[in-house]
């Protein structure tokens, strides 16, 4: 719960919409599930949340019917209100551009996403084209979703390396999906050690989501586990994650490719997977 002092600080502070980009280390990492449930958990705490469906998977996962996307709005084919869909979780879902999100101009898209000054915009990022779309590159925070498997961990390291060199990002959050707390901490520690040794990058553990059969049951119902089964272990984990996200320091947005192009040599990616393999 937000205490009275925090409420007063929010009243007098200049409002800034927090933007969190959720990316997956691999297609099976569960990125869209994390984005959907994080948005739902944030709304549970009374946050005004917009979910930007850049991947094209979030709306179908909830069985939502769409009437266009941001690309259509910018092209003048539909109104901005027509594409905003309210979910049963009290989240506003806004489809970005499922076919070519890399062509979206963030200067036009961001005002559409932050219309009405929501508290948080969660971006379910695309995996097509560049490491981050021009829109996702505007995020204050990038949270990388990975599993505890060595392949997922090495994939996360490779993605972080490329994002660091392309966008000069020095900090990333890590969420370990389908893992217990101690496993997540070991995975993050091993990954962070390698990243800090070979890159000027800081990795922080955002949290973990345990293996939970209720997640799949909720998916079959086209609902989030936070909404369908609020007492399930995964739902509890998502609410804990949301409580942290609300109080992350609001970092400056780093925009545009850095075009550093420097080759740091071999990062021993194999070692990351080998170290983490001891956790499974």
PDB file of C-alpha atoms in Angstrom:
ATOM      1  CA  UNK A   1       0.000   0.000   0.000  1.00  0.00           C
ATOM      2  CA  UNK A   2       1.169   3.516  -0.766  1.00  0.00           C
ATOM      3  CA  UNK A   3       1.381   5.463   2.507  1.00  0.00           C
ATOM      4  CA  UNK A   4       0.111   9.001   3.038  1.00  0.00           C
ATOM      5  CA  UNK A   5       3.546  10.601   2.670  1.00  0.00           C
ATOM      6  CA  UNK A   6       4.102   8.820  -0.624  1.00  0.00           C
ATOM      7  CA  UNK A   7       0.695   9.997  -1.784  1.00  0.00           C
ATOM      8  CA  UNK A   8       1.564  13.602  -0.941  1.00  0.00           C
ATOM      9  CA  UNK A   9       4.888  13.327  -2.733  1.00  0.00           C
ATOM     10  CA  UNK A  10       3.099  12.123  -5.835  1.00  0.00           C
ATOM     11  CA  UNK A  11       0.657  15.026  -5.665  1.00  0.00           C
ATOM     12  CA  UNK A  12       3.350  17.689  -5.566  1.00  0.00           C
ATOM     13  CA  UNK A  13       5.811  15.967  -7.904  1.00  0.00           C
ATOM     14  CA  UNK A  14       5.769  16.549 -11.620  1.00  0.00           C
ATOM     15  CA  UNK A  15       4.059  13.546 -13.153  1.00  0.00           C
ATOM     16  CA  UNK A  16       6.227  11.300 -15.298  1.00  0.00           C
ATOM     17  CA  UNK A  17       4.898   8.153 -16.907  1.00  0.00           C
ATOM     18  CA  UNK A  18       7.261   5.274 -16.207  1.00  0.00           C
ATOM     19  CA  UNK A  19       8.010   3.134 -19.278  1.00  0.00           C
ATOM     20  CA  UNK A  20       9.157  -0.457 -18.792  1.00  0.00           C
ATOM     21  CA  UNK A  21      10.171  -2.576 -21.785  1.00  0.00           C
ATOM     22  CA  UNK A  22       9.810  -6.348 -21.327  1.00  0.00           C
ATOM     23  CA  UNK A  23      11.989  -8.470 -23.604  1.00  0.00           C
ATOM     24  CA  UNK A  24      12.605 -12.224 -23.778  1.00  0.00           C
ATOM     25  CA  UNK A  25      15.934 -13.999 -24.045  1.00  0.00           C
ATOM     26  CA  UNK A  26      14.208 -16.627 -26.229  1.00  0.00           C
ATOM     27  CA  UNK A  27      10.718 -17.156 -27.694  1.00  0.00           C
ATOM     28  CA  UNK A  28       9.908 -19.690 -24.964  1.00  0.00           C
ATOM     29  CA  UNK A  29      11.033 -17.436 -22.079  1.00  0.00           C
ATOM     30  CA  UNK A  30       7.460 -16.335 -21.383  1.00  0.00           C
ATOM     31  CA  UNK A  31       7.883 -12.642 -22.179  1.00  0.00           C
ATOM     32  CA  UNK A  32       4.248 -11.924 -23.105  1.00  0.00           C
ATOM     33  CA  UNK A  33       2.944 -13.778 -20.054  1.00  0.00           C
ATOM     34  CA  UNK A  34       5.231 -11.679 -17.852  1.00  0.00           C
ATOM     35  CA  UNK A  35       4.153  -8.419 -19.525  1.00  0.00           C
ATOM     36  CA  UNK A  36       0.457  -9.263 -19.187  1.00  0.00           C
ATOM     37  CA  UNK A  37       0.690 -10.344 -15.567  1.00  0.00           C
ATOM     38  CA  UNK A  38       2.946  -7.453 -14.560  1.00  0.00           C
ATOM     39  CA  UNK A  39       0.438  -5.004 -16.059  1.00  0.00           C
ATOM     40  CA  UNK A  40      -2.398  -6.778 -14.244  1.00  0.00           C
ATOM     41  CA  UNK A  41      -0.521  -6.732 -10.924  1.00  0.00           C
ATOM     42  CA  UNK A  42       0.279  -3.032 -11.290  1.00  0.00           C
ATOM     43  CA  UNK A  43      -3.402  -2.312 -11.899  1.00  0.00           C
ATOM     44  CA  UNK A  44      -4.158  -4.368  -8.774  1.00  0.00           C
ATOM     45  CA  UNK A  45      -2.221  -1.731  -6.812  1.00  0.00           C
ATOM     46  CA  UNK A  46      -4.326   1.041  -8.298  1.00  0.00           C
ATOM     47  CA  UNK A  47      -1.845   2.095 -10.962  1.00  0.00           C
ATOM     48  CA  UNK A  48      -3.133   3.518 -14.242  1.00  0.00           C
ATOM     49  CA  UNK A  49      -1.500   1.068 -16.662  1.00  0.00           C
ATOM     50  CA  UNK A  50      -1.144   0.966 -20.443  1.00  0.00           C
ATOM     51  CA  UNK A  51       0.128  -2.242 -22.062  1.00  0.00           C
ATOM     52  CA  UNK A  52       1.740  -1.563 -25.429  1.00  0.00           C
ATOM     53  CA  UNK A  53       1.329  -4.755 -27.466  1.00  0.00           C
ATOM     54  CA  UNK A  54       4.317  -4.555 -29.768  1.00  0.00           C
ATOM     55  CA  UNK A  55       4.800  -8.325 -30.089  1.00  0.00           C
ATOM     56  CA  UNK A  56       1.288  -8.936 -31.375  1.00  0.00           C
ATOM     57  CA  UNK A  57       0.817 -11.752 -28.843  1.00  0.00           C
ATOM     58  CA  UNK A  58      -0.752  -9.951 -25.883  1.00  0.00           C
ATOM     59  CA  UNK A  59      -4.158  -9.179 -27.410  1.00  0.00           C
ATOM     60  CA  UNK A  60      -4.737 -12.741 -28.742  1.00  0.00           C
ATOM     61  CA  UNK A  61      -3.687 -14.163 -25.364  1.00  0.00           C
ATOM     62  CA  UNK A  62      -6.629 -12.322 -23.810  1.00  0.00           C
ATOM     63  CA  UNK A  63      -8.999 -13.015 -26.708  1.00  0.00           C
ATOM     64  CA  UNK A  64      -9.376  -9.307 -27.473  1.00  0.00           C
ATOM     65  CA  UNK A  65     -10.810  -7.941 -30.696  1.00  0.00           C
ATOM     66  CA  UNK A  66      -8.812  -5.065 -32.159  1.00  0.00           C
ATOM     67  CA  UNK A  67      -9.854  -2.230 -34.440  1.00  0.00           C
ATOM     68  CA  UNK A  68      -6.442  -1.103 -35.582  1.00  0.00           C
ATOM     69  CA  UNK A  69      -3.105  -0.132 -34.092  1.00  0.00           C
ATOM     70  CA  UNK A  70      -0.870   2.893 -33.597  1.00  0.00           C
ATOM     71  CA  UNK A  71       0.346   2.597 -37.169  1.00  0.00           C
ATOM     72  CA  UNK A  72      -3.261   3.014 -38.344  1.00  0.00           C
ATOM     73  CA  UNK A  73      -3.731   6.047 -36.098  1.00  0.00           C
ATOM     74  CA  UNK A  74      -0.586   7.728 -37.381  1.00  0.00           C
ATOM     75  CA  UNK A  75      -1.722   6.987 -40.951  1.00  0.00           C
ATOM     76  CA  UNK A  76      -5.092   8.631 -40.230  1.00  0.00           C
ATOM     77  CA  UNK A  77      -7.173   5.483 -40.766  1.00  0.00           C
ATOM     78  CA  UNK A  78      -8.670   5.257 -37.244  1.00  0.00           C
ATOM     79  CA  UNK A  79      -8.946   7.437 -34.157  1.00  0.00           C
ATOM     80  CA  UNK A  80      -6.686   7.027 -31.148  1.00  0.00           C
ATOM     81  CA  UNK A  81      -9.664   6.061 -28.964  1.00  0.00           C
ATOM     82  CA  UNK A  82     -10.676   3.267 -31.340  1.00  0.00           C
ATOM     83  CA  UNK A  83      -7.521   1.232 -30.764  1.00  0.00           C
ATOM     84  CA  UNK A  84      -7.547   1.418 -26.952  1.00  0.00           C
ATOM     85  CA  UNK A  85      -9.009  -1.776 -25.470  1.00  0.00           C
ATOM     86  CA  UNK A  86      -9.867  -2.120 -21.786  1.00  0.00           C
ATOM     87  CA  UNK A  87      -9.113  -5.534 -20.297  1.00  0.00           C
ATOM     88  CA  UNK A  88     -10.891  -7.175 -17.381  1.00  0.00           C
ATOM     89  CA  UNK A  89      -7.756  -6.396 -15.329  1.00  0.00           C
ATOM     90  CA  UNK A  90      -8.386  -2.621 -15.678  1.00  0.00           C
ATOM     91  CA  UNK A  91      -5.447  -2.316 -18.050  1.00  0.00           C
ATOM     92  CA  UNK A  92      -5.634  -0.353 -21.300  1.00  0.00           C
ATOM     93  CA  UNK A  93      -4.113  -2.418 -24.108  1.00  0.00           C
ATOM     94  CA  UNK A  94      -2.824  -0.488 -27.110  1.00  0.00           C
ATOM     95  CA  UNK A  95      -1.618  -2.456 -30.150  1.00  0.00           C
ATOM     96  CA  UNK A  96       1.469  -0.870 -31.690  1.00  0.00           C
ATOM     97  CA  UNK A  97       2.145  -2.315 -35.131  1.00  0.00           C
ATOM     98  CA  UNK A  98       2.426  -6.066 -35.304  1.00  0.00           C
ATOM     99  CA  UNK A  99       3.941  -6.263 -38.760  1.00  0.00           C
ATOM    100  CA  UNK A 100       6.543  -3.506 -38.711  1.00  0.00           C
ATOM    101  CA  UNK A 101       7.017  -1.978 -35.245  1.00  0.00           C
ATOM    102  CA  UNK A 102      10.500  -0.902 -36.296  1.00  0.00           C
ATOM    103  CA  UNK A 103       8.864   1.644 -38.631  1.00  0.00           C
ATOM    104  CA  UNK A 104       6.948   3.391 -35.854  1.00  0.00           C
ATOM    105  CA  UNK A 105       8.163   6.894 -35.054  1.00  0.00           C
ATOM    106  CA  UNK A 106       8.346   7.139 -31.245  1.00  0.00           C
ATOM    107  CA  UNK A 107       7.694  10.883 -31.382  1.00  0.00           C
ATOM    108  CA  UNK A 108       4.220  10.043 -32.690  1.00  0.00           C
ATOM    109  CA  UNK A 109       3.653   6.826 -30.758  1.00  0.00           C
ATOM    110  CA  UNK A 110       4.645   7.968 -27.261  1.00  0.00           C
ATOM    111  CA  UNK A 111       1.975  10.691 -27.002  1.00  0.00           C
ATOM    112  CA  UNK A 112      -0.640   8.085 -27.930  1.00  0.00           C
ATOM    113  CA  UNK A 113       0.590   5.689 -25.245  1.00  0.00           C
ATOM    114  CA  UNK A 114       0.885   8.343 -22.552  1.00  0.00           C
ATOM    115  CA  UNK A 115      -2.452   9.988 -23.310  1.00  0.00           C
ATOM    116  CA  UNK A 116      -4.117  10.852 -20.009  1.00  0.00           C
ATOM    117  CA  UNK A 117      -0.791  10.562 -18.176  1.00  0.00           C
ATOM    118  CA  UNK A 118      -0.894   6.921 -17.042  1.00  0.00           C
ATOM    119  CA  UNK A 119       1.389   5.866 -14.220  1.00  0.00           C
ATOM    120  CA  UNK A 120       3.133   3.111 -16.154  1.00  0.00           C
ATOM    121  CA  UNK A 121       3.445   1.909 -19.739  1.00  0.00           C
ATOM    122  CA  UNK A 122       4.528  -1.726 -20.078  1.00  0.00           C
ATOM    123  CA  UNK A 123       5.834  -2.639 -23.539  1.00  0.00           C
ATOM    124  CA  UNK A 124       5.592  -6.276 -24.643  1.00  0.00           C
ATOM    125  CA  UNK A 125       8.495  -5.945 -27.063  1.00  0.00           C
ATOM    126  CA  UNK A 126       8.803  -7.356 -30.550  1.00  0.00           C
ATOM    127  CA  UNK A 127      11.599  -9.757 -31.451  1.00  0.00           C
ATOM    128  CA  UNK A 128      11.726  -8.707 -35.096  1.00  0.00           C
ATOM    129  CA  UNK A 129      14.381  -6.464 -36.591  1.00  0.00           C
ATOM    130  CA  UNK A 130      16.679  -4.571 -34.231  1.00  0.00           C
ATOM    131  CA  UNK A 131      17.334  -5.603 -30.665  1.00  0.00           C
ATOM    132  CA  UNK A 132      14.942  -2.863 -29.493  1.00  0.00           C
ATOM    133  CA  UNK A 133      12.356  -1.088 -31.592  1.00  0.00           C
ATOM    134  CA  UNK A 134      12.584   2.726 -31.734  1.00  0.00           C
ATOM    135  CA  UNK A 135       9.652   2.825 -29.310  1.00  0.00           C
ATOM    136  CA  UNK A 136      11.093   0.334 -26.803  1.00  0.00           C
ATOM    137  CA  UNK A 137      14.415   2.184 -26.912  1.00  0.00           C
ATOM    138  CA  UNK A 138      12.630   5.062 -25.169  1.00  0.00           C
ATOM    139  CA  UNK A 139      11.939   2.975 -22.036  1.00  0.00           C
ATOM    140  CA  UNK A 140      13.256   4.039 -18.648  1.00  0.00           C
ATOM    141  CA  UNK A 141      13.839   0.393 -17.737  1.00  0.00           C
ATOM    142  CA  UNK A 142      14.489  -2.754 -19.760  1.00  0.00           C
ATOM    143  CA  UNK A 143      13.576  -6.022 -18.051  1.00  0.00           C
ATOM    144  CA  UNK A 144      14.978  -9.183 -19.629  1.00  0.00           C
ATOM    145  CA  UNK A 145      12.947 -12.353 -19.061  1.00  0.00           C
ATOM    146  CA  UNK A 146      14.894 -15.610 -19.076  1.00  0.00           C
ATOM    147  CA  UNK A 147      14.654 -19.159 -17.820  1.00  0.00           C
ATOM    148  CA  UNK A 148      17.094 -21.068 -15.642  1.00  0.00           C
ATOM    149  CA  UNK A 149      18.265 -23.228 -18.560  1.00  0.00           C
ATOM    150  CA  UNK A 150      21.833 -22.555 -19.808  1.00  0.00           C
ATOM    151  CA  UNK A 151      20.595 -21.827 -23.363  1.00  0.00           C
ATOM    152  CA  UNK A 152      18.216 -19.178 -22.071  1.00  0.00           C
ATOM    153  CA  UNK A 153      20.930 -17.610 -19.939  1.00  0.00           C
ATOM    154  CA  UNK A 154      23.473 -17.432 -22.755  1.00  0.00           C
ATOM    155  CA  UNK A 155      20.743 -16.010 -24.983  1.00  0.00           C
ATOM    156  CA  UNK A 156      20.059 -13.317 -22.388  1.00  0.00           C
ATOM    157  CA  UNK A 157      23.750 -12.440 -22.191  1.00  0.00           C
ATOM    158  CA  UNK A 158      24.005 -12.150 -25.976  1.00  0.00           C
ATOM    159  CA  UNK A 159      20.929  -9.911 -26.072  1.00  0.00           C
ATOM    160  CA  UNK A 160      22.231  -7.685 -23.253  1.00  0.00           C
ATOM    161  CA  UNK A 161      25.606  -7.392 -24.980  1.00  0.00           C
ATOM    162  CA  UNK A 162      24.023  -6.266 -28.240  1.00  0.00           C
ATOM    163  CA  UNK A 163      21.640  -3.843 -26.510  1.00  0.00           C
ATOM    164  CA  UNK A 164      24.544  -2.370 -24.566  1.00  0.00           C
ATOM    165  CA  UNK A 165      26.609  -1.724 -27.692  1.00  0.00           C
ATOM    166  CA  UNK A 166      23.673  -0.537 -29.827  1.00  0.00           C
ATOM    167  CA  UNK A 167      22.019   1.759 -27.275  1.00  0.00           C
ATOM    168  CA  UNK A 168      24.742   2.442 -24.664  1.00  0.00           C
ATOM    169  CA  UNK A 169      22.505   1.030 -21.942  1.00  0.00           C
ATOM    170  CA  UNK A 170      24.419   0.430 -18.740  1.00  0.00           C
ATOM    171  CA  UNK A 171      21.693  -1.156 -16.611  1.00  0.00           C
ATOM    172  CA  UNK A 172      19.202  -3.964 -17.117  1.00  0.00           C
ATOM    173  CA  UNK A 173      16.722  -5.729 -14.851  1.00  0.00           C
ATOM    174  CA  UNK A 174      16.524  -9.523 -14.954  1.00  0.00           C
ATOM    175  CA  UNK A 175      13.457 -11.631 -14.213  1.00  0.00           C
ATOM    176  CA  UNK A 176      13.961 -15.396 -13.996  1.00  0.00           C
ATOM    177  CA  UNK A 177      10.796 -17.195 -15.066  1.00  0.00           C
ATOM    178  CA  UNK A 178       9.726 -20.645 -13.855  1.00  0.00           C
ATOM    179  CA  UNK A 179      12.375 -20.752 -11.115  1.00  0.00           C
ATOM    180  CA  UNK A 180      12.560 -20.641  -7.344  1.00  0.00           C
ATOM    181  CA  UNK A 181      14.100 -17.754  -5.416  1.00  0.00           C
ATOM    182  CA  UNK A 182      17.505 -19.296  -4.734  1.00  0.00           C
ATOM    183  CA  UNK A 183      17.821 -20.473  -8.351  1.00  0.00           C
ATOM    184  CA  UNK A 184      16.980 -16.994  -9.629  1.00  0.00           C
ATOM    185  CA  UNK A 185      19.574 -15.391  -7.360  1.00  0.00           C
ATOM    186  CA  UNK A 186      22.330 -17.755  -8.502  1.00  0.00           C
ATOM    187  CA  UNK A 187      21.433 -17.296 -12.175  1.00  0.00           C
ATOM    188  CA  UNK A 188      21.429 -13.513 -11.841  1.00  0.00           C
ATOM    189  CA  UNK A 189      24.673 -13.467  -9.854  1.00  0.00           C
ATOM    190  CA  UNK A 190      26.522 -15.575 -12.419  1.00  0.00           C
ATOM    191  CA  UNK A 191      25.129 -13.543 -15.299  1.00  0.00           C
ATOM    192  CA  UNK A 192      25.928 -10.240 -13.573  1.00  0.00           C
ATOM    193  CA  UNK A 193      29.492 -11.345 -12.798  1.00  0.00           C
ATOM    194  CA  UNK A 194      30.178 -12.146 -16.439  1.00  0.00           C
ATOM    195  CA  UNK A 195      28.472  -8.967 -17.679  1.00  0.00           C
ATOM    196  CA  UNK A 196      30.404  -6.723 -15.288  1.00  0.00           C
ATOM    197  CA  UNK A 197      33.694  -8.445 -16.193  1.00  0.00           C
ATOM    198  CA  UNK A 198      33.360  -8.113 -19.974  1.00  0.00           C
ATOM    199  CA  UNK A 199      30.916  -5.208 -20.291  1.00  0.00           C
ATOM    200  CA  UNK A 200      30.344  -1.957 -18.429  1.00  0.00           C
ATOM    201  CA  UNK A 201      26.885  -3.210 -17.503  1.00  0.00           C
ATOM    202  CA  UNK A 202      24.986  -3.540 -14.237  1.00  0.00           C
ATOM    203  CA  UNK A 203      22.380  -6.285 -13.872  1.00  0.00           C
ATOM    204  CA  UNK A 204      19.841  -6.315 -11.068  1.00  0.00           C
ATOM    205  CA  UNK A 205      17.467  -9.116 -10.180  1.00  0.00           C
ATOM    206  CA  UNK A 206      13.906  -7.853 -10.596  1.00  0.00           C
ATOM    207  CA  UNK A 207      12.476 -11.076  -9.211  1.00  0.00           C
ATOM    208  CA  UNK A 208      11.392 -14.575 -10.124  1.00  0.00           C
ATOM    209  CA  UNK A 209       8.167 -16.374 -11.013  1.00  0.00           C
ATOM    210  CA  UNK A 210       7.859 -19.975  -9.765  1.00  0.00           C
ATOM    211  CA  UNK A 211       6.611 -22.915 -11.780  1.00  0.00           C
ATOM    212  CA  UNK A 212       2.831 -22.845 -11.358  1.00  0.00           C
ATOM    213  CA  UNK A 213       0.207 -24.945 -13.166  1.00  0.00           C
ATOM    214  CA  UNK A 214      -2.339 -22.184 -12.606  1.00  0.00           C
ATOM    215  CA  UNK A 215      -0.510 -20.035 -15.153  1.00  0.00           C
ATOM    216  CA  UNK A 216      -1.403 -22.491 -17.908  1.00  0.00           C
ATOM    217  CA  UNK A 217      -4.978 -22.808 -16.634  1.00  0.00           C
ATOM    218  CA  UNK A 218      -5.358 -19.043 -16.717  1.00  0.00           C
ATOM    219  CA  UNK A 219      -3.932 -18.977 -20.245  1.00  0.00           C
ATOM    220  CA  UNK A 220      -6.554 -21.482 -21.395  1.00  0.00           C
ATOM    221  CA  UNK A 221      -9.189 -19.163 -19.921  1.00  0.00           C
ATOM    222  CA  UNK A 222      -7.594 -16.231 -21.796  1.00  0.00           C
ATOM    223  CA  UNK A 223      -6.939 -14.462 -18.515  1.00  0.00           C
ATOM    224  CA  UNK A 224      -3.917 -13.506 -16.464  1.00  0.00           C
ATOM    225  CA  UNK A 225      -3.059 -15.657 -13.465  1.00  0.00           C
ATOM    226  CA  UNK A 226      -3.167 -12.494 -11.330  1.00  0.00           C
ATOM    227  CA  UNK A 227      -6.826 -12.033 -12.267  1.00  0.00           C
ATOM    228  CA  UNK A 228      -7.976 -15.657 -12.476  1.00  0.00           C
ATOM    229  CA  UNK A 229      -6.111 -17.190  -9.527  1.00  0.00           C
ATOM    230  CA  UNK A 230      -4.957 -14.325  -7.261  1.00  0.00           C
ATOM    231  CA  UNK A 231      -3.688 -16.666  -4.521  1.00  0.00           C
ATOM    232  CA  UNK A 232      -1.602 -18.826  -6.857  1.00  0.00           C
ATOM    233  CA  UNK A 233       2.172 -18.706  -6.197  1.00  0.00           C
ATOM    234  CA  UNK A 234       2.827 -17.081  -9.582  1.00  0.00           C
ATOM    235  CA  UNK A 235       0.185 -14.410  -8.932  1.00  0.00           C
ATOM    236  CA  UNK A 236       1.784 -13.602  -5.586  1.00  0.00           C
ATOM    237  CA  UNK A 237       5.189 -13.328  -7.287  1.00  0.00           C
ATOM    238  CA  UNK A 238       3.796 -10.920  -9.891  1.00  0.00           C
ATOM    239  CA  UNK A 239       2.298  -8.696  -7.203  1.00  0.00           C
ATOM    240  CA  UNK A 240       5.659  -8.658  -5.418  1.00  0.00           C
ATOM    241  CA  UNK A 241       7.326  -7.694  -8.708  1.00  0.00           C
ATOM    242  CA  UNK A 242       4.781  -4.926  -9.326  1.00  0.00           C
ATOM    243  CA  UNK A 243       5.349  -3.506  -5.838  1.00  0.00           C
ATOM    244  CA  UNK A 244       9.056  -3.187  -6.662  1.00  0.00           C
ATOM    245  CA  UNK A 245       8.520  -1.745 -10.139  1.00  0.00           C
ATOM    246  CA  UNK A 246       6.401   1.061  -8.698  1.00  0.00           C
ATOM    247  CA  UNK A 247       9.347   2.211  -6.595  1.00  0.00           C
ATOM    248  CA  UNK A 248      12.262   1.707  -8.976  1.00  0.00           C
ATOM    249  CA  UNK A 249      14.263   4.949  -9.261  1.00  0.00           C
ATOM    250  CA  UNK A 250      13.103   6.727 -12.393  1.00  0.00           C
ATOM    251  CA  UNK A 251      16.161   6.488 -14.626  1.00  0.00           C
ATOM    252  CA  UNK A 252      16.841   8.847 -17.511  1.00  0.00           C
ATOM    253  CA  UNK A 253      15.757   7.460 -20.860  1.00  0.00           C
ATOM    254  CA  UNK A 254      18.655   6.641 -23.153  1.00  0.00           C
ATOM    255  CA  UNK A 255      17.567   7.042 -26.726  1.00  0.00           C
ATOM    256  CA  UNK A 256      18.985   6.095 -30.098  1.00  0.00           C
ATOM    257  CA  UNK A 257      21.680   3.627 -31.119  1.00  0.00           C
ATOM    258  CA  UNK A 258      25.069   4.396 -29.687  1.00  0.00           C
ATOM    259  CA  UNK A 259      26.868   2.982 -32.714  1.00  0.00           C
ATOM    260  CA  UNK A 260      29.813   2.093 -30.528  1.00  0.00           C
ATOM    261  CA  UNK A 261      30.855  -0.817 -32.707  1.00  0.00           C
ATOM    262  CA  UNK A 262      33.709  -1.822 -30.423  1.00  0.00           C
ATOM    263  CA  UNK A 263      34.641  -5.486 -30.307  1.00  0.00           C
ATOM    264  CA  UNK A 264      35.335  -6.543 -26.742  1.00  0.00           C
ATOM    265  CA  UNK A 265      36.609  -9.959 -27.799  1.00  0.00           C
ATOM    266  CA  UNK A 266      35.489 -13.260 -26.403  1.00  0.00           C
ATOM    267  CA  UNK A 267      33.097 -13.001 -23.441  1.00  0.00           C
ATOM    268  CA  UNK A 268      33.158 -16.683 -22.628  1.00  0.00           C
ATOM    269  CA  UNK A 269      29.418 -16.977 -23.102  1.00  0.00           C
ATOM    270  CA  UNK A 270      29.764 -20.714 -22.621  1.00  0.00           C
ATOM    271  CA  UNK A 271      30.977 -20.084 -19.073  1.00  0.00           C
ATOM    272  CA  UNK A 272      27.763 -18.263 -18.189  1.00  0.00           C
ATOM    273  CA  UNK A 273      25.714 -21.289 -19.121  1.00  0.00           C
ATOM    274  CA  UNK A 274      28.132 -23.670 -17.457  1.00  0.00           C
ATOM    275  CA  UNK A 275      28.072 -21.774 -14.177  1.00  0.00           C
ATOM    276  CA  UNK A 276      24.301 -21.509 -14.216  1.00  0.00           C
ATOM    277  CA  UNK A 277      23.846 -25.157 -15.062  1.00  0.00           C
ATOM    278  CA  UNK A 278      24.660 -25.952 -11.431  1.00  0.00           C
ATOM    279  CA  UNK A 279      21.398 -24.309 -10.371  1.00  0.00           C
ATOM    280  CA  UNK A 280      19.122 -26.757 -12.196  1.00  0.00           C
TER     281      UNK A 280
END
